[in-house]
mmCIF file of C-alpha atoms in Angstrom:
data_model
loop_
_atom_site.group_PDB
_atom_site.id
_atom_site.type_symbol
_atom_site.label_atom_id
_atom_site.label_comp_id
_atom_site.label_asym_id
_atom_site.label_seq_id
_atom_site.Cartn_x
_atom_site.Cartn_y
_atom_site.Cartn_z
ATOM 1 C CA THR V 1 1.003 -39.311 27.216
ATOM 2 C CA SER V 2 0.580 -38.904 30.889
ATOM 3 C CA GLY V 3 1.268 -41.452 33.433
ATOM 4 C CA TRP V 4 4.231 -43.530 34.536
ATOM 5 C CA ASN V 5 7.629 -42.523 33.283
ATOM 6 C CA PRO V 6 10.305 -45.215 34.041
ATOM 7 C CA THR V 7 12.603 -42.900 32.390
ATOM 8 C CA LEU V 8 12.389 -40.143 34.772
ATOM 9 C CA GLN V 9 15.689 -39.555 36.545
ATOM 10 C CA ALA V 10 16.695 -37.584 39.605
ATOM 11 C CA SER V 11 17.478 -33.548 38.865
ATOM 12 C CA LYS V 12 20.571 -32.201 40.718
ATOM 13 C CA SER V 13 21.439 -28.625 41.592
ATOM 14 C CA PHE V 14 24.290 -26.433 42.264
ATOM 15 C CA HIS V 15 23.368 -23.023 43.910
ATOM 16 C CA TYR V 16 25.486 -20.279 44.340
ATOM 17 C CA GLU V 17 24.207 -17.086 46.378
ATOM 18 C CA ALA V 18 25.896 -14.023 47.685
ATOM 19 C CA GLY V 19 24.039 -11.110 49.442
ATOM 20 C CA MET V 20 24.269 -8.035 51.340
ATOM 21 C CA LYS V 21 21.838 -5.950 53.791
ATOM 22 C CA TRP V 22 22.084 -2.403 54.766
ATOM 23 C CA LEU V 23 20.217 -0.434 57.567
ATOM 24 C CA VAL V 24 20.226 2.822 55.948
ATOM 25 C CA THR V 25 18.255 4.183 59.266
ATOM 26 C CA PRO V 26 16.853 2.409 62.282
ATOM 27 C CA MET V 27 13.558 2.314 60.038
ATOM 28 C CA SER V 28 14.416 1.400 56.490
ATOM 29 C CA ARG V 29 16.853 -1.286 54.954
ATOM 30 C CA ILE V 30 17.843 -2.329 51.489
ATOM 31 C CA ASP V 31 18.577 -6.098 50.733
ATOM 32 C CA SER V 32 20.495 -7.272 47.512
ATOM 33 C CA SER V 33 21.720 -10.877 46.303
ATOM 34 C CA ILE V 34 23.005 -12.631 43.034
ATOM 35 C CA PHE V 35 22.607 -15.750 42.679
ATOM 36 C CA TYR V 36 23.238 -18.517 39.950
ATOM 37 C CA ILE V 37 21.886 -21.830 39.757
ATOM 38 C CA GLN V 38 22.658 -24.751 37.359
ATOM 39 C CA THR V 39 20.569 -27.865 37.455
ATOM 40 C CA LYS V 40 21.270 -31.290 35.594
ATOM 41 C CA ASN V 41 18.452 -33.106 34.613
ATOM 42 C CA GLU V 42 15.579 -30.595 35.210
ATOM 43 C CA ILE V 43 11.897 -32.098 35.909
ATOM 44 C CA LEU V 44 9.086 -30.637 34.309
ATOM 45 C CA ILE V 45 5.361 -31.492 34.691
ATOM 46 C CA ASP V 46 3.637 -32.582 31.817
ATOM 47 C CA ARG V 47 -0.057 -31.879 32.629
ATOM 48 C CA GLY V 48 -2.842 -34.185 30.897
ATOM 49 C CA VAL V 49 -6.262 -34.212 30.659
ATOM 50 C CA THR V 50 -7.053 -36.522 33.267
ATOM 51 C CA ASN V 51 -3.211 -37.422 35.108
ATOM 52 C CA SER V 52 -0.088 -35.412 35.230
ATOM 53 C CA SER V 53 3.377 -36.954 34.644
ATOM 54 C CA TYR V 54 7.221 -35.890 34.961
ATOM 55 C CA ARG V 55 9.914 -35.835 32.431
ATOM 56 C CA ASN V 56 13.416 -34.553 32.352
ATOM 57 C CA VAL V 57 14.116 -31.766 29.794
ATOM 58 C CA GLY V 58 17.866 -31.550 30.112
ATOM 59 C CA ASP V 59 20.361 -29.211 31.767
ATOM 60 C CA THR V 60 19.316 -25.595 32.845
ATOM 61 C CA THR V 61 20.940 -22.582 34.294
ATOM 62 C CA ARG V 62 19.313 -19.571 36.082
ATOM 63 C CA LYS V 63 21.208 -16.370 37.292
ATOM 64 C CA GLY V 64 20.204 -13.048 38.455
ATOM 65 C CA PHE V 65 20.002 -10.179 40.841
ATOM 66 C CA GLU V 66 17.519 -9.143 43.420
ATOM 67 C CA LEU V 67 17.034 -5.994 45.200
ATOM 68 C CA SER V 68 14.552 -4.941 47.714
ATOM 69 C CA GLY V 69 13.654 -2.234 50.293
ATOM 70 C CA GLN V 70 11.761 -1.926 53.373
ATOM 71 C CA SER V 71 10.842 1.295 55.328
ATOM 72 C CA PHE V 72 8.390 2.208 58.217
ATOM 73 C CA PHE V 73 7.056 5.778 58.307
ATOM 74 C CA THR V 74 6.378 5.885 61.751
ATOM 75 C CA LYS V 75 8.398 5.572 64.998
ATOM 76 C CA SER V 76 6.237 2.653 66.501
ATOM 77 C CA THR V 77 8.090 -0.093 64.575
ATOM 78 C CA LYS V 78 12.040 -0.299 64.056
ATOM 79 C CA LEU V 79 13.657 -3.087 62.168
ATOM 80 C CA LEU V 80 16.440 -3.484 64.814
#
């Protein structure tokens, strides 16, 4: 049911991230990072027909890798 949830607990997260940036040329770069997130008492939205409420769903872990690149094709813009 939607509405007030008196048993809702605050969530607590621990985040770890490391990354690198590489300037390949003055007009191109590559960024990468790895991450690990551990959350206690994750909060989820319960969407009702007229109201929304929140509830705890337990512990979650997220881990991953991100990679991005950027390059300009004209010399009018540089990353430096």
